[in-house]
Amino acid sequence: SQQGEEDPQALSIQEGENATMNCSYKTSINNLQWYRQNSGRGLVHLILIRSNEREKHSGRLRVTLDTSKKSSSLLITASRAADTASYFCATAYSGGGADGLTFGKGTHLIIQP
Amino acid sequence: GAGVSQSPRYKVAKRGQDVALRCDPISGHVSLFWYQQALGQGPEFLTYFQNEAQLDKSGLPSDRFFAERPEGSVSTLKIQRTQQEDSAVYLCASSLLDRNQPQHFGDGTRLSIL
């Protein structure tokens, strides 16, 4: 079963605007990762934030993590048409449990030119 | 190649047939993961290998699913006596060490069971 939840499920904005996606999860984690998936393709890793980090940047991407609220956000600044894709958060749980990542259902982002 | 390679890209089989899906991970990557992705959903974990050892198969939906990585490199996911609910995209990913590093995904195999 999928433990993470992204919000919103779909987002449509104009090119040049900022896009913000949120993710919530349920149990303690080692790290949280964000991935992008273009239609018909595999997932591409964007950024990894560890449980002891609160914010991380990579180019136009900014990720925050609030472990007390069990939530994360991904901000894409100055969006481009090429950013159109589905975005997933994935958690690596601490302690026992499955060794793979647990993904949410994703946010489908559409950038209007 | 430099990335994770999966074959075939598409597979159509009749209900009851056996199928085998192949994954070539990035050379030198210790960990290999298989995920199942239904349409409009996020990937769901199936199984995990560290080198040739299958350390976690908790996500395999039934005993019809079997995975192996005999030499710690190429992996095969086999589904016996396929059912319609097995229709999905099967994704393979590898990472340098374990799940606490970024995972590199292949483009997946889209399996359709008729």
mmCIF file with all atom_site columns, C-alpha atoms in Angstrom:
data_model
loop_
_atom_site.group_PDB
_atom_site.id
_atom_site.type_symbol
_atom_site.label_atom_id
_atom_site.label_alt_id
_atom_site.label_comp_id
_atom_site.label_asym_id
_atom_site.label_entity_id
_atom_site.label_seq_id
_atom_site.pdbx_PDB_ins_code
_atom_site.Cartn_x
_atom_site.Cartn_y
_atom_site.Cartn_z
_atom_site.occupancy
_atom_site.B_iso_or_equiv
_atom_site.pdbx_formal_charge
_atom_site.auth_seq_id
_atom_site.auth_comp_id
_atom_site.auth_asym_id
_atom_site.auth_atom_id
_atom_site.pdbx_PDB_model_num
ATOM 1   C CA . SER A 1 1   ? 0.000  0.000   0.000   1.00 0.00 ? 1   SER A CA 1
ATOM 2   C CA . GLN A 1 2   ? 1.086  3.582   -0.552  1.00 0.00 ? 2   GLN A CA 1
ATOM 3   C CA . GLN A 1 3   ? 1.897  5.514   2.585   1.00 0.00 ? 3   GLN A CA 1
ATOM 4   C CA . GLY A 1 4   ? 2.650  8.952   1.193   1.00 0.00 ? 4   GLY A CA 1
ATOM 5   C CA . GLU A 1 5   ? 0.183  11.485  -0.073  1.00 0.00 ? 5   GLU A CA 1
ATOM 6   C CA . GLU A 1 6   ? 0.982  14.278  -2.469  1.00 0.00 ? 6   GLU A CA 1
ATOM 7   C CA . ASP A 1 7   ? -1.106 17.383  -2.688  1.00 0.00 ? 7   ASP A CA 1
ATOM 8   C CA . PRO A 1 8   ? -2.452 18.576  -5.036  1.00 0.00 ? 8   PRO A CA 1
ATOM 9   C CA . GLN A 1 9   ? -3.109 15.585  -7.278  1.00 0.00 ? 9   GLN A CA 1
ATOM 10  C CA . ALA A 1 10  ? -2.934 17.879  -10.302 1.00 0.00 ? 10  ALA A CA 1
ATOM 11  C CA . LEU A 1 11  ? -1.595 21.377  -10.847 1.00 0.00 ? 11  LEU A CA 1
ATOM 12  C CA . SER A 1 12  ? -1.708 23.582  -13.940 1.00 0.00 ? 12  SER A CA 1
ATOM 13  C CA . ILE A 1 13  ? 0.200  26.873  -14.033 1.00 0.00 ? 13  ILE A CA 1
ATOM 14  C CA . GLN A 1 14  ? 1.608  29.337  -16.545 1.00 0.00 ? 14  GLN A CA 1
ATOM 15  C CA . GLU A 1 15  ? 5.206  29.149  -17.666 1.00 0.00 ? 15  GLU A CA 1
ATOM 16  C CA . GLY A 1 16  ? 7.373  31.327  -15.449 1.00 0.00 ? 16  GLY A CA 1
ATOM 17  C CA . GLU A 1 17  ? 5.243  30.851  -12.336 1.00 0.00 ? 17  GLU A CA 1
ATOM 18  C CA . ASN A 1 18  ? 6.352  28.892  -9.301  1.00 0.00 ? 18  ASN A CA 1
ATOM 19  C CA . ALA A 1 19  ? 4.924  25.433  -8.567  1.00 0.00 ? 19  ALA A CA 1
ATOM 20  C CA . THR A 1 20  ? 4.586  24.039  -5.060  1.00 0.00 ? 20  THR A CA 1
ATOM 21  C CA . MET A 1 21  ? 3.789  20.432  -4.260  1.00 0.00 ? 21  MET A CA 1
ATOM 22  C CA . ASN A 1 22  ? 3.316  18.927  -0.819  1.00 0.00 ? 22  ASN A CA 1
ATOM 23  C CA . CYS A 1 23  ? 3.861  15.471  0.565   1.00 0.00 ? 23  CYS A CA 1
ATOM 24  C CA . SER A 1 24  ? 2.796  13.865  3.821   1.00 0.00 ? 24  SER A CA 1
ATOM 25  C CA . TYR A 1 25  ? 3.941  10.553  5.240   1.00 0.00 ? 25  TYR A CA 1
ATOM 26  C CA . LYS A 1 26  ? 3.128  8.390   8.220   1.00 0.00 ? 26  LYS A CA 1
ATOM 27  C CA . THR A 1 27  ? 6.136  6.993   10.071  1.00 0.00 ? 27  THR A CA 1
ATOM 28  C CA . SER A 1 28  ? 9.711  7.919   11.009  1.00 0.00 ? 28  SER A CA 1
ATOM 29  C CA . ILE A 1 29  ? 12.067 8.212   8.077   1.00 0.00 ? 29  ILE A CA 1
ATOM 30  C CA . ASN A 1 30  ? 15.776 8.140   7.256   1.00 0.00 ? 30  ASN A CA 1
ATOM 31  C CA . ASN A 1 31  ? 15.304 10.366  4.247   1.00 0.00 ? 31  ASN A CA 1
ATOM 32  C CA . LEU A 1 32  ? 12.750 11.672  1.792   1.00 0.00 ? 32  LEU A CA 1
ATOM 33  C CA . GLN A 1 33  ? 13.357 11.826  -1.940  1.00 0.00 ? 33  GLN A CA 1
ATOM 34  C CA . TRP A 1 34  ? 11.587 13.568  -4.799  1.00 0.00 ? 34  TRP A CA 1
ATOM 35  C CA . TYR A 1 35  ? 11.375 12.059  -8.276  1.00 0.00 ? 35  TYR A CA 1
ATOM 36  C CA . ARG A 1 36  ? 10.027 13.234  -11.618 1.00 0.00 ? 36  ARG A CA 1
ATOM 37  C CA . GLN A 1 37  ? 8.392  10.971  -14.197 1.00 0.00 ? 37  GLN A CA 1
ATOM 38  C CA . ASN A 1 38  ? 7.646  11.924  -17.764 1.00 0.00 ? 38  ASN A CA 1
ATOM 39  C CA . SER A 1 39  ? 4.878  10.015  -19.501 1.00 0.00 ? 39  SER A CA 1
ATOM 40  C CA . GLY A 1 40  ? 5.976  6.514   -20.483 1.00 0.00 ? 40  GLY A CA 1
ATOM 41  C CA . ARG A 1 41  ? 9.389  6.844   -18.884 1.00 0.00 ? 41  ARG A CA 1
ATOM 42  C CA . GLY A 1 42  ? 11.104 5.803   -15.694 1.00 0.00 ? 42  GLY A CA 1
ATOM 43  C CA . LEU A 1 43  ? 11.544 8.009   -12.640 1.00 0.00 ? 43  LEU A CA 1
ATOM 44  C CA . VAL A 1 44  ? 14.344 10.525  -12.423 1.00 0.00 ? 44  VAL A CA 1
ATOM 45  C CA . HIS A 1 45  ? 15.815 11.403  -9.037  1.00 0.00 ? 45  HIS A CA 1
ATOM 46  C CA . LEU A 1 46  ? 15.613 15.115  -8.219  1.00 0.00 ? 46  LEU A CA 1
ATOM 47  C CA . ILE A 1 47  ? 16.695 15.629  -4.641  1.00 0.00 ? 47  ILE A CA 1
ATOM 48  C CA . LEU A 1 48  ? 17.232 13.729  -1.379  1.00 0.00 ? 48  LEU A CA 1
ATOM 49  C CA . ILE A 1 49  ? 16.771 15.332  2.026   1.00 0.00 ? 49  ILE A CA 1
ATOM 50  C CA . ARG A 1 50  ? 17.832 13.546  5.194   1.00 0.00 ? 50  ARG A CA 1
ATOM 51  C CA . SER A 1 51  ? 15.735 13.465  8.345   1.00 0.00 ? 51  SER A CA 1
ATOM 52  C CA . ASN A 1 52  ? 18.108 15.833  10.134  1.00 0.00 ? 52  ASN A CA 1
ATOM 53  C CA . GLU A 1 53  ? 17.920 18.433  7.348   1.00 0.00 ? 53  GLU A CA 1
ATOM 54  C CA . ARG A 1 54  ? 15.201 21.070  7.060   1.00 0.00 ? 54  ARG A CA 1
ATOM 55  C CA . GLU A 1 55  ? 15.811 22.591  3.641   1.00 0.00 ? 55  GLU A CA 1
ATOM 56  C CA . LYS A 1 56  ? 17.770 21.759  0.520   1.00 0.00 ? 56  LYS A CA 1
ATOM 57  C CA . HIS A 1 57  ? 18.280 23.479  -2.823  1.00 0.00 ? 57  HIS A CA 1
ATOM 58  C CA . SER A 1 58  ? 19.252 22.204  -6.250  1.00 0.00 ? 58  SER A CA 1
ATOM 59  C CA . GLY A 1 59  ? 19.081 24.650  -9.142  1.00 0.00 ? 59  GLY A CA 1
ATOM 60  C CA . ARG A 1 60  ? 15.451 25.789  -9.439  1.00 0.00 ? 60  ARG A CA 1
ATOM 61  C CA . LEU A 1 61  ? 14.318 23.231  -6.872  1.00 0.00 ? 61  LEU A CA 1
ATOM 62  C CA . ARG A 1 62  ? 13.807 23.871  -3.191  1.00 0.00 ? 62  ARG A CA 1
ATOM 63  C CA . VAL A 1 63  ? 12.737 21.118  -0.800  1.00 0.00 ? 63  VAL A CA 1
ATOM 64  C CA . THR A 1 64  ? 11.703 21.524  2.810   1.00 0.00 ? 64  THR A CA 1
ATOM 65  C CA . LEU A 1 65  ? 11.165 18.822  5.412   1.00 0.00 ? 65  LEU A CA 1
ATOM 66  C CA . ASP A 1 66  ? 9.200  19.102  8.652   1.00 0.00 ? 66  ASP A CA 1
ATOM 67  C CA . THR A 1 67  ? 9.583  15.844  10.555  1.00 0.00 ? 67  THR A CA 1
ATOM 68  C CA . SER A 1 68  ? 7.307  17.037  13.371  1.00 0.00 ? 68  SER A CA 1
ATOM 69  C CA . LYS A 1 69  ? 4.446  17.375  10.887  1.00 0.00 ? 69  LYS A CA 1
ATOM 70  C CA . LYS A 1 70  ? 5.670  14.458  8.749   1.00 0.00 ? 70  LYS A CA 1
ATOM 71  C CA . SER A 1 71  ? 5.499  16.611  5.648   1.00 0.00 ? 71  SER A CA 1
ATOM 72  C CA . SER A 1 72  ? 7.682  17.916  2.849   1.00 0.00 ? 72  SER A CA 1
ATOM 73  C CA . SER A 1 73  ? 7.269  20.424  0.044   1.00 0.00 ? 73  SER A CA 1
ATOM 74  C CA . LEU A 1 74  ? 8.876  20.766  -3.373  1.00 0.00 ? 74  LEU A CA 1
ATOM 75  C CA . LEU A 1 75  ? 9.066  24.220  -4.932  1.00 0.00 ? 75  LEU A CA 1
ATOM 76  C CA . ILE A 1 76  ? 9.971  24.641  -8.590  1.00 0.00 ? 76  ILE A CA 1
ATOM 77  C CA . THR A 1 77  ? 10.753 28.250  -9.395  1.00 0.00 ? 77  THR A CA 1
ATOM 78  C CA . ALA A 1 78  ? 10.429 29.936  -12.775 1.00 0.00 ? 78  ALA A CA 1
ATOM 79  C CA . SER A 1 79  ? 8.681  26.915  -14.297 1.00 0.00 ? 79  SER A CA 1
ATOM 80  C CA . ARG A 1 80  ? 9.297  25.837  -17.877 1.00 0.00 ? 80  ARG A CA 1
ATOM 81  C CA . ALA A 1 81  ? 7.219  23.787  -20.290 1.00 0.00 ? 81  ALA A CA 1
ATOM 82  C CA . ALA A 1 82  ? 9.786  20.985  -19.900 1.00 0.00 ? 82  ALA A CA 1
ATOM 83  C CA . ASP A 1 83  ? 8.857  20.730  -16.205 1.00 0.00 ? 83  ASP A CA 1
ATOM 84  C CA . THR A 1 84  ? 5.529  19.170  -17.220 1.00 0.00 ? 84  THR A CA 1
ATOM 85  C CA . ALA A 1 85  ? 5.602  15.728  -15.585 1.00 0.00 ? 85  ALA A CA 1
ATOM 86  C CA . SER A 1 86  ? 4.400  13.775  -12.564 1.00 0.00 ? 86  SER A CA 1
ATOM 87  C CA . TYR A 1 87  ? 6.265  14.381  -9.334  1.00 0.00 ? 87  TYR A CA 1
ATOM 88  C CA . PHE A 1 88  ? 6.512  11.797  -6.566  1.00 0.00 ? 88  PHE A CA 1
ATOM 89  C CA . CYS A 1 89  ? 7.821  11.917  -3.045  1.00 0.00 ? 89  CYS A CA 1
ATOM 90  C CA . ALA A 1 90  ? 9.313  8.727   -1.667  1.00 0.00 ? 90  ALA A CA 1
ATOM 91  C CA . THR A 1 91  ? 10.342 7.843   1.838   1.00 0.00 ? 91  THR A CA 1
ATOM 92  C CA . ALA A 1 92  ? 12.942 5.482   3.225   1.00 0.00 ? 92  ALA A CA 1
ATOM 93  C CA . TYR A 1 93  ? 11.548 4.438   6.566   1.00 0.00 ? 93  TYR A CA 1
ATOM 94  C CA . SER A 1 94  ? 13.793 4.039   9.575   1.00 0.00 ? 94  SER A CA 1
ATOM 95  C CA . GLY A 1 95  ? 13.612 0.909   11.655  1.00 0.00 ? 95  GLY A CA 1
ATOM 96  C CA . GLY A 1 96  ? 12.098 -2.220  10.218  1.00 0.00 ? 96  GLY A CA 1
ATOM 97  C CA . GLY A 1 97  ? 9.881  -2.613  7.234   1.00 0.00 ? 97  GLY A CA 1
ATOM 98  C CA . ALA A 1 98  ? 10.416 -2.953  3.526   1.00 0.00 ? 98  ALA A CA 1
ATOM 99  C CA . ASP A 1 99  ? 13.827 -2.131  2.123   1.00 0.00 ? 99  ASP A CA 1
ATOM 100 C CA . GLY A 1 100 ? 12.457 -0.253  -0.851  1.00 0.00 ? 100 GLY A CA 1
ATOM 101 C CA . LEU A 1 101 ? 11.155 3.295   -1.054  1.00 0.00 ? 101 LEU A CA 1
ATOM 102 C CA . THR A 1 102 ? 7.506  4.045   -0.324  1.00 0.00 ? 102 THR A CA 1
ATOM 103 C CA . PHE A 1 103 ? 6.022  6.342   -2.962  1.00 0.00 ? 103 PHE A CA 1
ATOM 104 C CA . GLY A 1 104 ? 2.991  8.592   -2.911  1.00 0.00 ? 104 GLY A CA 1
ATOM 105 C CA . LYS A 1 105 ? 0.445  8.794   -5.711  1.00 0.00 ? 105 LYS A CA 1
ATOM 106 C CA . GLY A 1 106 ? 2.109  11.814  -7.259  1.00 0.00 ? 106 GLY A CA 1
ATOM 107 C CA . THR A 1 107 ? 1.262  15.305  -8.416  1.00 0.00 ? 107 THR A CA 1
ATOM 108 C CA . HIS A 1 108 ? 0.663  15.768  -12.128 1.00 0.00 ? 108 HIS A CA 1
ATOM 109 C CA . LEU A 1 109 ? 2.116  19.153  -13.074 1.00 0.00 ? 109 LEU A CA 1
ATOM 110 C CA . ILE A 1 110 ? 1.204  20.883  -16.328 1.00 0.00 ? 110 ILE A CA 1
ATOM 111 C CA . ILE A 1 111 ? 3.058  24.010  -17.391 1.00 0.00 ? 111 ILE A CA 1
ATOM 112 C CA . GLN A 1 112 ? 1.080  26.060  -19.879 1.00 0.00 ? 112 GLN A CA 1
ATOM 113 C CA . PRO A 1 113 ? 3.308  27.854  -22.426 1.00 0.00 ? 113 PRO A CA 1
ATOM 114 C CA . GLY B 2 1   ? 25.065 1.949   -21.488 1.00 0.00 ? 1   GLY B CA 1
ATOM 115 C CA . ALA B 2 2   ? 25.264 4.346   -18.608 1.00 0.00 ? 2   ALA B CA 1
ATOM 116 C CA . GLY B 2 3   ? 21.736 3.898   -17.313 1.00 0.00 ? 3   GLY B CA 1
ATOM 117 C CA . VAL B 2 4   ? 19.453 1.110   -16.141 1.00 0.00 ? 4   VAL B CA 1
ATOM 118 C CA . SER B 2 5   ? 18.175 -0.920  -19.062 1.00 0.00 ? 5   SER B CA 1
ATOM 119 C CA . GLN B 2 6   ? 14.981 -2.983  -19.042 1.00 0.00 ? 6   GLN B CA 1
ATOM 120 C CA . SER B 2 7   ? 13.659 -5.377  -21.631 1.00 0.00 ? 7   SER B CA 1
ATOM 121 C CA . PRO B 2 8   ? 11.294 -5.870  -23.226 1.00 0.00 ? 8   PRO B CA 1
ATOM 122 C CA . ARG B 2 9   ? 9.722  -2.397  -23.176 1.00 0.00 ? 9   ARG B CA 1
ATOM 123 C CA . TYR B 2 10  ? 6.312  -3.886  -23.885 1.00 0.00 ? 10  TYR B CA 1
ATOM 124 C CA . LYS B 2 11  ? 5.016  -7.372  -23.291 1.00 0.00 ? 11  LYS B CA 1
ATOM 125 C CA . VAL B 2 12  ? 1.609  -8.757  -24.134 1.00 0.00 ? 12  VAL B CA 1
ATOM 126 C CA . ALA B 2 13  ? 0.712  -12.185 -22.819 1.00 0.00 ? 13  ALA B CA 1
ATOM 127 C CA . LYS B 2 14  ? -2.395 -14.296 -22.525 1.00 0.00 ? 14  LYS B CA 1
ATOM 128 C CA . ARG B 2 15  ? -3.768 -15.068 -19.090 1.00 0.00 ? 15  ARG B CA 1
ATOM 129 C CA . GLY B 2 16  ? -2.061 -18.138 -17.721 1.00 0.00 ? 16  GLY B CA 1
ATOM 130 C CA . GLN B 2 17  ? 1.221  -17.673 -19.578 1.00 0.00 ? 17  GLN B CA 1
ATOM 131 C CA . ASP B 2 18  ? 4.545  -17.180 -17.835 1.00 0.00 ? 18  ASP B CA 1
ATOM 132 C CA . VAL B 2 19  ? 6.585  -14.016 -18.464 1.00 0.00 ? 19  VAL B CA 1
ATOM 133 C CA . ALA B 2 20  ? 10.157 -12.957 -17.704 1.00 0.00 ? 20  ALA B CA 1
ATOM 134 C CA . LEU B 2 21  ? 11.269 -9.354  -17.408 1.00 0.00 ? 21  LEU B CA 1
ATOM 135 C CA . ARG B 2 22  ? 14.946 -8.381  -17.493 1.00 0.00 ? 22  ARG B CA 1
ATOM 136 C CA . CYS B 2 23  ? 16.843 -5.597  -15.771 1.00 0.00 ? 23  CYS B CA 1
ATOM 137 C CA . ASP B 2 24  ? 20.437 -4.493  -16.430 1.00 0.00 ? 24  ASP B CA 1
ATOM 138 C CA . PRO B 2 25  ? 21.452 -2.170  -13.581 1.00 0.00 ? 25  PRO B CA 1
ATOM 139 C CA . ILE B 2 26  ? 24.195 0.413   -13.631 1.00 0.00 ? 26  ILE B CA 1
ATOM 140 C CA . SER B 2 27  ? 27.546 -1.330  -13.435 1.00 0.00 ? 27  SER B CA 1
ATOM 141 C CA . GLY B 2 28  ? 28.894 -1.443  -9.897  1.00 0.00 ? 28  GLY B CA 1
ATOM 142 C CA . HIS B 2 29  ? 25.592 -0.703  -8.197  1.00 0.00 ? 29  HIS B CA 1
ATOM 143 C CA . VAL B 2 30  ? 25.150 -2.964  -5.203  1.00 0.00 ? 30  VAL B CA 1
ATOM 144 C CA . SER B 2 31  ? 21.412 -2.596  -4.738  1.00 0.00 ? 31  SER B CA 1
ATOM 145 C CA . LEU B 2 32  ? 18.637 -3.475  -7.153  1.00 0.00 ? 32  LEU B CA 1
ATOM 146 C CA . PHE B 2 33  ? 14.936 -2.877  -6.633  1.00 0.00 ? 33  PHE B CA 1
ATOM 147 C CA . TRP B 2 34  ? 11.799 -3.958  -8.483  1.00 0.00 ? 34  TRP B CA 1
ATOM 148 C CA . TYR B 2 35  ? 8.618  -1.867  -8.334  1.00 0.00 ? 35  TYR B CA 1
ATOM 149 C CA . GLN B 2 36  ? 5.151  -2.273  -9.824  1.00 0.00 ? 36  GLN B CA 1
ATOM 150 C CA . GLN B 2 37  ? 3.331  0.818   -11.048 1.00 0.00 ? 37  GLN B CA 1
ATOM 151 C CA . ALA B 2 38  ? -0.377 0.775   -11.845 1.00 0.00 ? 38  ALA B CA 1
ATOM 152 C CA . LEU B 2 39  ? -1.825 3.422   -14.137 1.00 0.00 ? 39  LEU B CA 1
ATOM 153 C CA . GLY B 2 40  ? -2.065 6.788   -12.406 1.00 0.00 ? 40  GLY B CA 1
ATOM 154 C CA . GLN B 2 41  ? -0.388 5.526   -9.234  1.00 0.00 ? 41  GLN B CA 1
ATOM 155 C CA . GLY B 2 42  ? 3.058  5.718   -7.704  1.00 0.00 ? 42  GLY B CA 1
ATOM 156 C CA . PRO B 2 43  ? 5.429  2.763   -7.834  1.00 0.00 ? 43  PRO B CA 1
ATOM 157 C CA . GLU B 2 44  ? 4.960  0.035   -5.220  1.00 0.00 ? 44  GLU B CA 1
ATOM 158 C CA . PHE B 2 45  ? 7.927  -1.891  -3.901  1.00 0.00 ? 45  PHE B CA 1
ATOM 159 C CA . LEU B 2 46  ? 8.194  -5.557  -4.850  1.00 0.00 ? 46  LEU B CA 1
ATOM 160 C CA . THR B 2 47  ? 11.641 -6.834  -3.906  1.00 0.00 ? 47  THR B CA 1
ATOM 161 C CA . TYR B 2 48  ? 15.216 -5.819  -3.102  1.00 0.00 ? 48  TYR B CA 1
ATOM 162 C CA . PHE B 2 49  ? 18.623 -7.364  -3.826  1.00 0.00 ? 49  PHE B CA 1
ATOM 163 C CA . GLN B 2 50  ? 21.959 -6.536  -2.323  1.00 0.00 ? 50  GLN B CA 1
ATOM 164 C CA . ASN B 2 51  ? 24.415 -8.039  -4.789  1.00 0.00 ? 51  ASN B CA 1
ATOM 165 C CA . GLU B 2 52  ? 23.065 -11.548 -5.418  1.00 0.00 ? 52  GLU B CA 1
ATOM 166 C CA . ALA B 2 53  ? 21.202 -11.810 -2.123  1.00 0.00 ? 53  ALA B CA 1
ATOM 167 C CA . GLN B 2 54  ? 17.469 -11.193 -2.111  1.00 0.00 ? 54  GLN B CA 1
ATOM 168 C CA . LEU B 2 55  ? 17.113 -9.427  1.221   1.00 0.00 ? 55  LEU B CA 1
ATOM 169 C CA . ASP B 2 56  ? 13.491 -8.371  1.010   1.00 0.00 ? 56  ASP B CA 1
ATOM 170 C CA . LYS B 2 57  ? 10.638 -9.847  -0.986  1.00 0.00 ? 57  LYS B CA 1
ATOM 171 C CA . SER B 2 58  ? 7.855  -8.549  1.210   1.00 0.00 ? 58  SER B CA 1
ATOM 172 C CA . GLY B 2 59  ? 6.193  -6.658  -1.648  1.00 0.00 ? 59  GLY B CA 1
ATOM 173 C CA . LEU B 2 60  ? 5.759  -9.596  -4.018  1.00 0.00 ? 60  LEU B CA 1
ATOM 174 C CA . PRO B 2 61  ? 1.967  -9.952  -4.337  1.00 0.00 ? 61  PRO B CA 1
ATOM 175 C CA . SER B 2 62  ? 1.851  -13.730 -4.562  1.00 0.00 ? 62  SER B CA 1
ATOM 176 C CA . ASP B 2 63  ? 3.984  -16.834 -4.913  1.00 0.00 ? 63  ASP B CA 1
ATOM 177 C CA . ARG B 2 64  ? 3.512  -16.521 -8.678  1.00 0.00 ? 64  ARG B CA 1
ATOM 178 C CA . PHE B 2 65  ? 6.122  -13.748 -8.591  1.00 0.00 ? 65  PHE B CA 1
ATOM 179 C CA . PHE B 2 66  ? 9.769  -14.731 -8.448  1.00 0.00 ? 66  PHE B CA 1
ATOM 180 C CA . ALA B 2 67  ? 12.931 -12.642 -8.829  1.00 0.00 ? 67  ALA B CA 1
ATOM 181 C CA . GLU B 2 68  ? 16.586 -13.523 -9.074  1.00 0.00 ? 68  GLU B CA 1
ATOM 182 C CA . ARG B 2 69  ? 19.963 -11.848 -9.497  1.00 0.00 ? 69  ARG B CA 1
ATOM 183 C CA . PRO B 2 70  ? 22.310 -14.843 -9.625  1.00 0.00 ? 70  PRO B CA 1
ATOM 184 C CA . GLU B 2 71  ? 25.605 -13.039 -10.300 1.00 0.00 ? 71  GLU B CA 1
ATOM 185 C CA . GLY B 2 72  ? 24.826 -9.784  -8.568  1.00 0.00 ? 72  GLY B CA 1
ATOM 186 C CA . SER B 2 73  ? 24.284 -7.891  -11.793 1.00 0.00 ? 73  SER B CA 1
ATOM 187 C CA . VAL B 2 74  ? 21.409 -8.638  -14.192 1.00 0.00 ? 74  VAL B CA 1
ATOM 188 C CA . SER B 2 75  ? 18.083 -9.425  -12.569 1.00 0.00 ? 75  SER B CA 1
ATOM 189 C CA . THR B 2 76  ? 15.003 -11.209 -13.857 1.00 0.00 ? 76  THR B CA 1
ATOM 190 C CA . LEU B 2 77  ? 11.474 -10.873 -12.549 1.00 0.00 ? 77  LEU B CA 1
ATOM 191 C CA . LYS B 2 78  ? 9.331  -13.843 -13.466 1.00 0.00 ? 78  LYS B CA 1
ATOM 192 C CA . ILE B 2 79  ? 5.581  -14.045 -13.201 1.00 0.00 ? 79  ILE B CA 1
ATOM 193 C CA . GLN B 2 80  ? 3.993  -17.457 -13.528 1.00 0.00 ? 80  GLN B CA 1
ATOM 194 C CA . ARG B 2 81  ? 0.414  -18.156 -14.581 1.00 0.00 ? 81  ARG B CA 1
ATOM 195 C CA . THR B 2 82  ? -0.253 -14.491 -15.261 1.00 0.00 ? 82  THR B CA 1
ATOM 196 C CA . GLN B 2 83  ? -3.562 -12.913 -14.286 1.00 0.00 ? 83  GLN B CA 1
ATOM 197 C CA . GLN B 2 84  ? -5.208 -9.765  -15.622 1.00 0.00 ? 84  GLN B CA 1
ATOM 198 C CA . GLU B 2 85  ? -4.451 -7.919  -12.379 1.00 0.00 ? 85  GLU B CA 1
ATOM 199 C CA . ASP B 2 86  ? -0.743 -8.370  -13.138 1.00 0.00 ? 86  ASP B CA 1
ATOM 200 C CA . SER B 2 87  ? -1.085 -5.800  -15.918 1.00 0.00 ? 87  SER B CA 1
ATOM 201 C CA . ALA B 2 88  ? 1.099  -2.857  -14.920 1.00 0.00 ? 88  ALA B CA 1
ATOM 202 C CA . VAL B 2 89  ? 4.446  -1.215  -15.576 1.00 0.00 ? 89  VAL B CA 1
ATOM 203 C CA . TYR B 2 90  ? 7.310  -3.013  -13.869 1.00 0.00 ? 90  TYR B CA 1
ATOM 204 C CA . LEU B 2 91  ? 10.174 -0.716  -12.965 1.00 0.00 ? 91  LEU B CA 1
ATOM 205 C CA . CYS B 2 92  ? 13.686 -1.680  -12.013 1.00 0.00 ? 92  CYS B CA 1
ATOM 206 C CA . ALA B 2 93  ? 16.022 0.640   -10.124 1.00 0.00 ? 93  ALA B CA 1
ATOM 207 C CA . SER B 2 94  ? 19.577 0.404   -8.867  1.00 0.00 ? 94  SER B CA 1
ATOM 208 C CA . SER B 2 95  ? 21.538 2.373   -6.318  1.00 0.00 ? 95  SER B CA 1
ATOM 209 C CA . LEU B 2 96  ? 25.185 2.523   -5.411  1.00 0.00 ? 96  LEU B CA 1
ATOM 210 C CA . LEU B 2 97  ? 24.676 1.133   -1.913  1.00 0.00 ? 97  LEU B CA 1
ATOM 211 C CA . ASP B 2 98  ? 21.149 0.992   -0.479  1.00 0.00 ? 98  ASP B CA 1
ATOM 212 C CA . ARG B 2 99  ? 17.795 2.826   -0.339  1.00 0.00 ? 99  ARG B CA 1
ATOM 213 C CA . ASN B 2 100 ? 19.406 5.784   1.415   1.00 0.00 ? 100 ASN B CA 1
ATOM 214 C CA . GLN B 2 101 ? 21.013 6.829   -1.858  1.00 0.00 ? 101 GLN B CA 1
ATOM 215 C CA . PRO B 2 102 ? 19.277 8.053   -5.019  1.00 0.00 ? 102 PRO B CA 1
ATOM 216 C CA . GLN B 2 103 ? 17.773 5.281   -7.113  1.00 0.00 ? 103 GLN B CA 1
ATOM 217 C CA . HIS B 2 104 ? 18.279 5.192   -10.863 1.00 0.00 ? 104 HIS B CA 1
ATOM 218 C CA . PHE B 2 105 ? 15.298 3.840   -12.741 1.00 0.00 ? 105 PHE B CA 1
ATOM 219 C CA . GLY B 2 106 ? 14.912 2.119   -16.051 1.00 0.00 ? 106 GLY B CA 1
ATOM 220 C CA . ASP B 2 107 ? 12.042 3.036   -18.374 1.00 0.00 ? 107 ASP B CA 1
ATOM 221 C CA . GLY B 2 108 ? 10.111 -0.029  -17.286 1.00 0.00 ? 108 GLY B CA 1
ATOM 222 C CA . THR B 2 109 ? 8.328  -2.916  -18.960 1.00 0.00 ? 109 THR B CA 1
ATOM 223 C CA . ARG B 2 110 ? 4.657  -2.347  -19.694 1.00 0.00 ? 110 ARG B CA 1
ATOM 224 C CA . LEU B 2 111 ? 2.947  -5.705  -19.210 1.00 0.00 ? 111 LEU B CA 1
ATOM 225 C CA . SER B 2 112 ? -0.524 -6.296  -20.584 1.00 0.00 ? 112 SER B CA 1
ATOM 226 C CA . ILE B 2 113 ? -2.341 -9.525  -19.791 1.00 0.00 ? 113 ILE B CA 1
ATOM 227 C CA . LEU B 2 114 ? -5.203 -10.353 -22.133 1.00 0.00 ? 114 LEU B CA 1
#
